[in-house]
Amino acid sequence: MSAKKSEIKDKKKAVVYQVFTRLFGNTNSNNIPWGTIEQNGVGKFNDFTDKALKEIKDLGVTHIWYTGVPHHALIGDYSAIGISHDSPEVVKGRAGSPYAVKDYYNVNPDLAVNPANRLQEFEALIKRTHKAGLKLLIDIVPNHVARKYEGKSNPDGVKDFGEMDDITQEYHKHNNFYYIPNTPFEIPHIDEPLNGESNPHIDGKFEEFPAKWTGNGSRMAKPDRNDWYETVRVNYGIKPDGSKDFHELPWDFHAKSHSEHFEFWQDKEVPDSWNKFRDIALYWTEKGVDGFRYDMAEMVPYEFWSYMNSAIKMKNPDAFLLAEVYNPNEYRNYIHLGKMDYLYDKVETYDKLKDIIQGRSWPDDLSAIKYRMSDIEHHMLHFLDNHDEQRLASPEFAGDPHRAKPLMVVSATISSSPTMIYFGQEVGEAANEDAGFGTRSRTSIFDYIGVPNHQRWMNNGKFDGGQLTEQEKDLRDFYKRLLNFSIKSPAMTGAFQDIQYYNREVTHGYATGIYSYTRWSENQKLIVITNFYSEEGYSFELKLPSDIIQKWNLKEGNNYKITDQLYEESVLELRVENGEGKVHISISASQSFIFQLEESN
């Protein structure tokens, strides 16, 4: 296999720090299942102090994704400021799902010290984030909205979702929702809302007439308990038979620029929902939001994404547009036609790394994934932890945050893609709590809960790691070293060549859990070696094949110093003999090296 012939020009490695905004600043450690906001506490926008943001930046972060900012349905009484009650029968948990948005032009009142001024408090956080040298993302959930959407904060002239719909028709191009005409919505058979707690808004009679299609596409007036029953599906001009009721992009638009996509749509009639979401995105862009993470983007046609993303880029060419897409067959359509900057690399790299650490696969296949996606690698965001997945340190994944270090090294260095970590990952959070609606192994996004390891780092608002154990401090130091190296290293956006198969064939003692590759740019040459095995170390003579020796212009008979860039404690000698590079490696269990070629002796 050959390396990429040239560096990725004008690209920089990015690191996204995803933080569940409601949980970040919460110092309450009661963690009572189904606990109220009074019992278990909640974090606020104001908890992201200058100190907190500086520490996040110093970790090696370039972008922070504030998850759960738009006002979503929740169980709480904010009627004093004009917010209607949400029925517990169509809200998941007590704190509510951040993906059941109730008002796109305002923010979650739970997150404000003064809920009446919640938007102003978030605007102040935008300014603090930028002052810290970070860019920020928020969520847009295009596929569905809360069952009881109410735009209390709409700008002048903005009509609410569904306000102008013809509810006598199942489908109309300019309806925002799909309907089941003349049929009332029925609450699904679910476990007792609020764990059986008495609540005046639990009456078994949630009023919705006519019933709307449910967020995941269910067309039943009484959805199943496993459906996204708390949400309703948004209509993007896809008819019930699946055909498209809008202009499709010409075949050659894969290669067109954002501005050309923007121009294409200027004289086209598009469904009303397209305009609504475009206007929402531009509203937040105008307020200083630097980009968006799009929930379940592949449930919405890529023509819409062309329309909206090109409009965003016309306002902010540097906007960071990240999409949740899980179908590899559609990756290139959403990147090139939908004009996405980045997609989740879950199905390929994430799933493979999880299989490796759980003993279901060897690491060799990582190279095949890398080469298979070489044309789009910069667009594929790497992660090992997020709000949807089992925590990296949980028994259901790696079982130990230190055992997971090799996964993190590969995830961060194998390509030019952005890297994302989830708050608490860097201190080994394992999500052991039973939060109520949410259960252990995932930090609950539905409940008021604390995040213990993160709280120890937060240290009652000092954000200095004062309560961390020595192991947790060491882990955070590892993340800080790795992430800062990745964003500063020119080789991370340079060439890649696998040396795995070569060493598998010719190197004695090269264990099945070892994985190695090279990265280089004009001024930096790296050898990455990692040991996925957590119980045994190995010694062997690593080989660099002759084609790499030639590409790196290494001289026959010379010795070259190589220094580990993670800890700078390991300094070894690379020898060039018979056209091949050789270096003796001793690697401990779960250890990784990023060796940089230094000089000739």
XYZ file of C-alpha atoms in Angstrom:
601
model
C 0.000 0.000 0.000
C 1.339 3.432 -0.855
C 1.209 6.578 1.219
C -0.784 9.641 0.288
C 1.425 11.552 -2.124
C 1.002 14.993 -0.652
C 0.001 16.758 2.511
C -3.509 18.034 3.045
C -3.094 21.675 2.237
C -4.580 24.406 4.391
C -6.034 21.885 6.847
C -5.519 21.971 10.578
C -6.167 19.309 13.151
C -9.099 20.257 15.381
C -10.079 18.935 18.813
C -13.705 19.160 19.920
C -14.591 19.015 23.622
C -18.188 17.894 23.943
C -19.757 18.980 27.196
C -23.252 18.217 28.403
C -24.020 21.757 29.493
C -26.569 20.848 32.162
C -24.101 18.582 33.952
C -20.770 20.371 33.595
C -21.000 22.770 36.537
C -23.147 20.681 38.854
C -21.336 20.135 42.173
C -24.193 18.211 43.823
C -23.240 14.573 44.432
C -26.540 13.210 45.824
C -27.299 11.283 42.623
C -30.736 10.151 43.749
C -32.450 8.119 40.984
C -35.199 10.259 39.442
C -33.951 13.112 41.632
C -35.428 16.571 41.205
C -33.419 19.613 40.253
C -33.549 20.620 43.933
C -32.292 17.198 45.078
C -29.566 16.538 42.520
C -28.711 20.015 41.289
C -27.978 21.367 37.822
C -25.132 23.212 36.135
C -25.468 26.707 34.709
C -23.992 28.722 31.852
C -22.209 30.811 34.478
C -20.281 27.742 35.676
C -18.170 28.015 32.526
C -15.910 30.597 34.102
C -12.827 32.113 32.506
C -10.768 29.660 34.550
C -12.818 26.649 33.432
C -12.580 27.647 29.777
C -8.837 28.279 30.054
C -8.312 24.783 31.461
C -10.353 23.279 28.631
C -8.345 25.254 26.076
C -5.057 24.207 27.698
C -6.114 20.559 27.408
C -5.513 20.928 23.675
C -9.049 21.847 22.638
C -9.966 24.085 19.712
C -13.782 23.827 19.739
C -16.299 23.256 22.523
C -19.666 21.696 21.748
C -22.252 22.866 24.259
C -24.732 19.996 24.122
C -28.343 20.598 25.112
C -28.499 24.390 24.807
C -31.717 24.985 22.780
C -34.857 25.099 24.930
C -36.207 21.558 25.090
C -39.168 19.958 26.835
C -38.592 19.279 30.547
C -40.441 18.729 33.803
C -40.171 22.032 35.598
C -42.397 24.978 36.342
C -41.393 28.069 34.388
C -44.917 29.342 33.936
C -43.974 32.576 35.737
C -41.940 33.585 32.671
C -44.534 32.435 30.151
C -43.302 28.903 29.446
C -46.049 26.268 29.313
C -45.861 23.006 31.247
C -44.732 19.849 29.471
C -46.575 16.621 30.125
C -44.376 13.970 31.780
C -46.101 11.454 29.513
C -44.282 12.854 26.484
C -41.004 13.823 28.178
C -38.201 11.316 28.697
C -36.878 11.508 32.237
C -37.266 14.516 34.504
C -34.739 16.861 32.928
C -35.921 15.933 29.428
C -34.189 14.983 26.207
C -32.076 17.739 24.620
C -33.273 16.352 21.287
C -36.901 17.260 21.864
C -36.525 20.981 21.189
C -39.438 23.163 22.254
C -38.232 26.628 21.181
C -35.339 27.062 18.745
C -35.008 30.788 19.358
C -34.200 30.473 23.042
C -32.232 28.321 25.462
C -32.924 25.843 28.244
C -34.180 27.794 31.288
C -32.572 25.244 33.633
C -29.175 26.546 32.534
C -29.695 30.126 33.646
C -29.258 31.687 37.077
C -32.135 33.975 36.102
C -34.347 32.028 33.670
C -35.992 35.223 32.444
C -32.557 36.351 31.197
C -31.442 32.958 29.933
C -30.656 34.147 26.426
C -28.492 36.976 27.728
C -26.621 34.533 29.982
C -25.870 32.315 26.994
C -24.770 35.295 24.921
C -22.333 36.142 27.722
C -21.011 32.553 27.555
C -20.435 32.939 23.813
C -18.270 35.977 24.547
C -16.337 34.192 27.336
C -15.731 31.212 25.065
C -14.296 33.397 22.331
C -12.225 35.318 24.864
C -10.680 32.003 25.918
C -9.608 31.350 22.333
C -12.185 28.637 21.718
C -14.867 28.299 19.070
C -18.257 26.879 19.993
C -20.911 24.620 18.548
C -24.517 23.993 19.548
C -27.011 21.363 18.422
C -29.549 21.648 15.660
C -31.969 18.724 15.514
C -33.507 18.949 12.041
C -35.434 15.694 11.879
C -37.859 16.266 14.753
C -39.082 18.696 17.405
C -40.823 18.323 20.754
C -44.391 17.066 20.694
C -45.453 20.424 22.169
C -43.332 22.899 20.245
C -44.037 26.524 21.172
C -41.935 29.315 19.736
C -42.339 31.851 22.516
C -39.219 33.723 21.418
C -39.696 33.882 17.645
C -38.299 37.000 15.970
C -40.816 39.289 14.317
C -42.415 37.679 11.287
C -41.350 34.115 12.130
C -44.234 31.652 12.089
C -44.231 28.704 14.457
C -43.659 25.152 13.276
C -47.029 23.848 12.105
C -48.777 27.194 12.479
C -49.668 27.405 8.775
C -50.075 23.660 8.137
C -53.120 22.194 6.398
C -53.928 19.570 9.026
C -56.563 17.903 6.850
C -53.810 16.382 4.704
C -51.307 13.706 5.628
C -48.749 15.496 3.466
C -48.316 18.862 1.813
C -45.007 20.218 0.547
C -45.180 23.279 2.796
C -46.580 21.555 5.879
C -43.968 21.338 8.626
C -45.370 18.045 9.925
C -47.011 14.850 8.665
C -50.510 14.161 9.973
C -52.891 11.308 10.639
C -56.084 13.221 9.735
C -59.154 13.050 11.973
C -57.335 10.884 14.499
C -56.246 11.899 18.015
C -52.787 11.095 19.346
C -52.640 8.399 22.033
C -49.924 8.081 24.652
C -47.972 4.827 24.219
C -47.844 2.126 26.877
C -44.737 3.150 28.820
C -43.351 2.705 32.303
C -44.878 5.041 34.852
C -43.852 8.634 34.084
C -41.624 10.178 36.752
C -41.226 6.726 38.309
C -44.811 6.789 39.517
C -44.623 10.156 41.235
C -47.894 12.057 41.504
C -47.960 15.003 39.112
C -50.898 17.215 38.081
C -49.850 17.003 34.437
C -50.091 13.214 34.278
C -53.659 12.507 33.204
C -53.372 10.103 30.268
C -54.896 12.690 27.944
C -52.099 14.505 26.159
C -53.941 16.589 23.579
C -52.770 16.422 19.984
C -55.337 16.482 17.209
C -54.859 15.321 14.625
C -51.993 13.038 15.576
C -48.638 13.657 13.904
C -46.043 11.198 12.718
C -43.504 10.428 15.435
C -39.874 11.577 15.184
C -38.434 8.232 14.081
C -41.042 7.950 11.338
C -43.781 5.953 13.067
C -47.122 6.652 11.374
C -49.177 5.291 14.258
C -51.481 7.558 16.238
C -50.367 5.525 19.245
C -46.627 5.013 18.828
C -44.722 2.196 20.484
C -42.845 2.791 23.737
C -39.581 2.288 21.830
C -40.444 4.956 19.276
C -39.298 8.546 19.716
C -42.749 9.261 21.087
C -41.735 12.557 22.700
C -41.063 14.076 19.272
C -42.792 14.679 15.933
C -41.265 14.223 12.487
C -40.455 17.331 10.441
C -41.471 17.292 6.774
C -38.705 18.225 4.307
C -40.680 17.600 1.149
C -40.332 13.827 1.196
C -43.717 12.394 0.238
C -45.144 9.445 2.195
C -44.128 7.153 -0.689
C -40.509 8.330 -0.316
C -40.342 10.448 -3.478
C -38.856 13.948 -3.435
C -41.048 17.030 -3.839
C -38.207 19.472 -4.575
C -35.412 20.072 -7.058
C -32.516 17.629 -6.948
C -28.917 18.696 -7.333
C -27.310 18.205 -10.762
C -24.937 15.243 -11.021
C -21.789 17.389 -11.124
C -22.469 19.261 -7.881
C -20.166 16.939 -5.934
C -17.350 19.219 -7.037
C -19.096 22.574 -6.633
C -18.274 25.189 -3.991
C -20.514 26.449 -1.208
C -21.198 29.631 -3.175
C -22.228 27.636 -6.257
C -24.587 25.548 -4.130
C -25.977 28.744 -2.641
C -26.602 30.230 -6.090
C -28.306 27.050 -7.288
C -31.087 27.400 -4.735
C -31.787 31.097 -5.196
C -34.546 30.683 -7.806
C -35.945 27.381 -6.482
C -39.106 26.902 -4.436
C -38.213 24.852 -1.376
C -40.389 23.341 1.376
C -41.252 25.697 4.222
C -39.314 23.588 6.748
C -36.101 24.267 4.808
C -36.525 27.998 5.315
C -37.384 27.605 8.977
C -34.231 25.679 9.821
C -32.029 27.876 7.649
C -33.308 30.916 9.517
C -32.695 29.222 12.876
C -29.088 28.450 11.924
C -28.468 31.992 10.680
C -30.015 33.435 13.869
C -27.459 31.595 16.015
C -24.647 32.315 13.577
C -25.416 36.006 13.927
C -25.117 35.650 17.715
C -21.590 34.320 17.382
C -22.109 30.546 17.366
C -19.258 29.138 15.258
C -20.901 25.962 14.052
C -23.427 23.224 14.629
C -23.661 19.549 15.395
C -26.573 18.114 13.427
C -28.475 15.285 15.096
C -29.414 12.290 12.887
C -28.550 14.224 9.754
C -29.030 11.268 7.419
C -32.769 11.237 8.193
C -32.973 14.516 6.256
C -32.221 14.746 2.492
C -28.808 16.030 1.494
C -30.434 18.574 -0.838
C -31.684 20.375 2.257
C -28.185 20.321 3.720
C -26.832 21.845 0.514
C -29.419 24.599 0.899
C -28.793 25.338 4.576
C -25.054 24.723 4.855
C -24.274 26.869 1.828
C -26.325 29.689 3.394
C -24.365 29.338 6.661
C -21.025 29.338 4.828
C -22.007 32.509 2.956
C -22.304 34.186 6.376
C -19.375 32.419 8.034
C -16.982 30.603 5.675
C -15.190 29.107 8.689
C -18.309 27.602 10.264
C -17.702 24.101 11.700
C -20.525 21.852 10.484
C -20.594 18.377 12.063
C -23.205 15.727 11.260
C -24.315 12.488 12.869
C -24.353 10.079 9.896
C -23.949 6.315 10.235
C -24.275 4.934 6.697
C -20.831 4.648 5.027
C -22.488 4.385 1.626
C -23.822 7.920 2.083
C -20.737 9.587 3.560
C -19.592 11.168 0.320
C -23.076 12.412 -0.557
C -23.408 14.258 2.754
C -19.890 15.676 2.469
C -19.872 16.672 -1.198
C -23.558 17.241 -1.952
C -24.722 18.147 1.559
C -21.667 20.370 2.103
C -20.900 18.942 5.550
C -17.467 19.630 6.980
C -17.360 16.574 9.222
C -19.240 13.324 9.862
C -19.058 10.867 12.747
C -16.561 8.066 12.062
C -18.500 5.618 14.190
C -19.268 2.628 11.981
C -15.689 2.279 10.762
C -12.940 3.495 13.145
C -14.890 3.682 16.424
C -16.500 0.267 16.047
C -13.201 -1.321 15.028
C -11.353 0.135 18.031
C -14.086 -1.125 20.336
C -13.829 -4.588 18.784
C -10.046 -4.567 19.263
C -10.091 -3.642 22.947
C -12.826 -6.213 23.593
C -10.834 -8.963 21.887
C -13.071 -9.434 18.848
C -10.561 -8.197 16.274
C -6.899 -7.573 15.558
C -5.771 -4.010 14.900
C -4.587 -4.788 11.339
C -7.956 -3.830 9.852
C -7.481 -0.227 10.997
C -5.141 0.283 8.062
C -7.736 -0.951 5.581
C -10.262 1.506 7.029
C -7.743 4.320 6.805
C -6.929 3.643 3.156
C -10.553 3.001 2.225
C -11.522 6.470 3.434
C -8.347 8.293 2.399
C -10.258 10.624 0.059
C -12.541 11.822 2.862
C -10.418 11.161 5.960
C -10.202 14.818 6.960
C -14.013 14.949 7.077
C -14.434 11.947 9.411
C -14.458 13.005 13.067
C -12.898 10.466 15.441
C -14.249 9.858 18.940
C -14.338 7.169 21.616
C -16.904 8.696 23.957
C -20.015 10.826 23.581
C -23.476 11.250 25.082
C -24.973 8.420 22.991
C -22.307 5.792 23.582
C -21.161 3.745 26.530
C -18.433 5.535 28.427
C -14.934 4.575 27.325
C -13.932 3.683 30.892
C -17.093 1.669 31.633
C -16.993 -2.145 31.930
C -19.166 -2.259 28.836
C -16.363 -0.687 26.761
C -12.683 -0.700 27.775
C -13.294 -1.340 31.470
C -10.348 0.819 32.517
C -9.417 4.315 31.291
C -5.695 3.467 31.237
C -6.358 0.334 29.189
C -8.068 2.648 26.700
C -4.992 4.841 26.119
C -3.875 2.975 22.964
C -7.302 3.550 21.435
C -6.983 7.248 22.113
C -3.507 7.487 20.583
C -4.652 5.800 17.372
C -7.893 7.774 17.237
C -6.012 11.066 17.552
C -3.035 10.373 15.278
C -4.000 7.981 12.487
C -5.521 10.660 10.253
C -6.019 14.391 9.755
C -9.573 14.105 11.047
C -10.764 16.138 14.035
C -10.693 14.394 17.398
C -13.557 14.654 19.891
C -13.566 13.831 23.585
C -16.534 13.916 25.965
C -16.195 15.814 29.229
C -15.038 13.504 31.998
C -13.369 11.126 29.525
C -10.009 12.724 30.280
C -10.349 11.824 33.974
C -11.774 8.327 33.489
C -15.501 8.857 34.065
C -17.262 5.467 33.874
C -20.930 6.492 34.397
C -21.648 4.060 37.222
C -24.803 5.867 38.355
C -28.399 4.720 37.986
C -29.878 8.115 37.215
C -33.516 7.059 36.854
C -34.615 7.215 33.236
C -30.990 6.794 32.213
C -29.027 3.781 33.392
C -25.362 3.081 34.076
C -22.580 3.007 31.432
C -23.858 6.183 29.747
C -23.917 9.556 31.467
C -27.647 10.255 31.454
C -28.909 13.017 29.182
C -32.436 12.723 30.598
C -31.895 13.201 34.341
C -30.511 15.630 36.896
C -27.323 13.876 37.934
C -23.715 14.483 38.909
C -20.604 13.259 37.080
C -18.260 12.105 39.883
C -14.837 12.034 38.210
C -15.505 15.331 36.494
C -16.705 16.815 39.785
C -13.401 15.874 41.391
C -11.563 17.750 38.644
C -13.978 20.678 38.987
C -13.159 20.869 42.712
C -16.143 23.000 43.724
C -15.633 25.504 40.944
C -11.855 25.882 41.230
C -11.290 23.805 38.071
C -7.851 22.763 39.243
C -8.189 18.983 39.634
C -7.759 19.344 43.372
C -9.828 16.276 44.255
C -8.537 13.933 41.562
C -6.682 10.766 42.470
C -3.076 10.430 41.298
C -4.208 7.998 38.594
C -6.832 10.463 37.371
C -4.267 13.268 37.311
C -1.919 11.070 35.278
C -4.718 10.252 32.853
C -5.600 13.892 32.297
C -1.928 14.677 31.784
C -1.808 11.954 29.107
C -4.789 13.510 27.288
C -3.263 16.959 27.557
C 0.036 15.790 26.086
C -1.609 13.819 23.287
C -4.176 16.439 22.234
C -1.726 19.338 22.307
C 0.753 17.336 20.272
C -1.916 16.446 17.716
C -2.973 20.044 17.045
C 0.615 21.294 16.767
C 2.139 18.467 14.746
C 2.443 19.188 10.984
C 2.647 15.451 10.318
C -0.942 15.017 11.504
C -2.116 16.620 8.255
C 0.644 15.011 6.235
C 1.218 11.570 4.756
C 0.408 8.171 6.247
C 1.871 4.760 5.578
C 1.112 1.547 7.331
C 4.084 -0.563 8.520
C 1.797 -3.096 10.171
C 1.697 -5.774 7.500
C 5.402 -5.527 6.795
C 6.246 -6.105 10.457
C 3.625 -8.791 10.769
C 5.529 -10.724 8.080
C 9.180 -10.081 8.964
C 9.440 -9.119 12.645
C 9.921 -11.841 15.242
C 7.919 -11.235 18.442
C 5.575 -8.716 16.827
C 2.439 -9.659 18.799
C -1.085 -9.567 17.397
C -1.996 -6.681 19.719
C 0.729 -4.391 18.358
C -0.115 -1.767 15.749
C 2.274 0.618 13.990
C 2.320 3.214 11.217
C 4.206 6.269 10.040
C 3.103 9.884 9.623
C 5.177 12.612 8.026
C 5.318 16.092 6.581
C 8.147 18.036 5.012
C 9.650 18.876 8.406
C 8.473 16.069 10.685
C 8.712 12.277 10.520
C 6.862 10.101 13.037
C 6.608 6.427 13.928
C 3.521 5.513 15.993
C 3.529 2.218 17.889
C 0.873 1.045 20.306
C 0.197 -2.087 22.341
C -3.502 -2.855 22.707
C -2.813 -5.712 25.110
C -3.309 -4.707 28.733
C -1.550 -7.613 30.458
C 1.727 -8.135 28.647
C 4.636 -6.126 27.250
C 6.829 -7.062 24.284
C 10.312 -6.538 22.876
C 11.070 -6.733 19.166
C 13.045 -5.101 16.395
C 10.613 -2.849 14.500
C 11.291 -2.544 10.773
C 10.773 0.377 8.394
C 10.502 -0.901 4.810
C 12.762 0.392 2.064
C 10.162 2.614 0.410
C 9.795 4.667 3.620
C 13.586 4.884 3.947
C 13.627 6.342 0.435
C 10.723 8.732 1.006
C 12.348 9.996 4.198
C 15.717 10.262 2.433
C 17.504 8.267 5.127
C 21.062 7.231 4.342
C 22.424 3.702 4.293
C 24.631 2.974 7.312
C 23.458 5.999 9.314
C 21.977 5.994 12.800
C 19.130 8.352 13.660
C 17.856 9.424 17.060
C 14.112 9.044 17.618
C 12.374 10.621 20.622
C 8.945 9.842 22.051
C 6.766 12.936 21.783
C 4.291 11.959 24.497
C 6.691 11.891 27.443
C 10.119 12.573 25.885
C 11.654 9.935 28.167
C 12.278 7.261 25.529
C 15.139 8.099 23.160
C 16.095 5.281 20.782
C 18.328 4.725 17.799
C 17.046 3.898 14.330
C 19.634 2.112 12.159
C 19.532 1.929 8.371
C 20.950 -1.385 7.152
C 20.518 -2.982 3.736
C 17.925 -0.356 2.815
C 15.748 -1.132 5.825
C 15.219 0.795 9.071
C 15.563 -1.080 12.349
C 14.877 0.021 15.926
C 14.668 -2.090 19.070
C 11.336 -1.531 20.847
C 10.363 -2.512 24.383
C 6.721 -1.657 24.926
C 4.722 -2.227 28.114
C 1.102 -3.290 28.399
C -1.281 -0.580 27.098
C 1.668 1.628 26.186
C 2.059 3.828 23.117
C 4.938 5.741 21.559
C 4.958 8.582 19.052
C 8.594 8.634 17.963
C 9.935 11.615 16.068
C 13.026 11.307 13.889
C 15.484 13.840 15.257
C 18.868 13.799 13.555
C 21.667 11.792 12.033
C 24.636 10.689 14.160
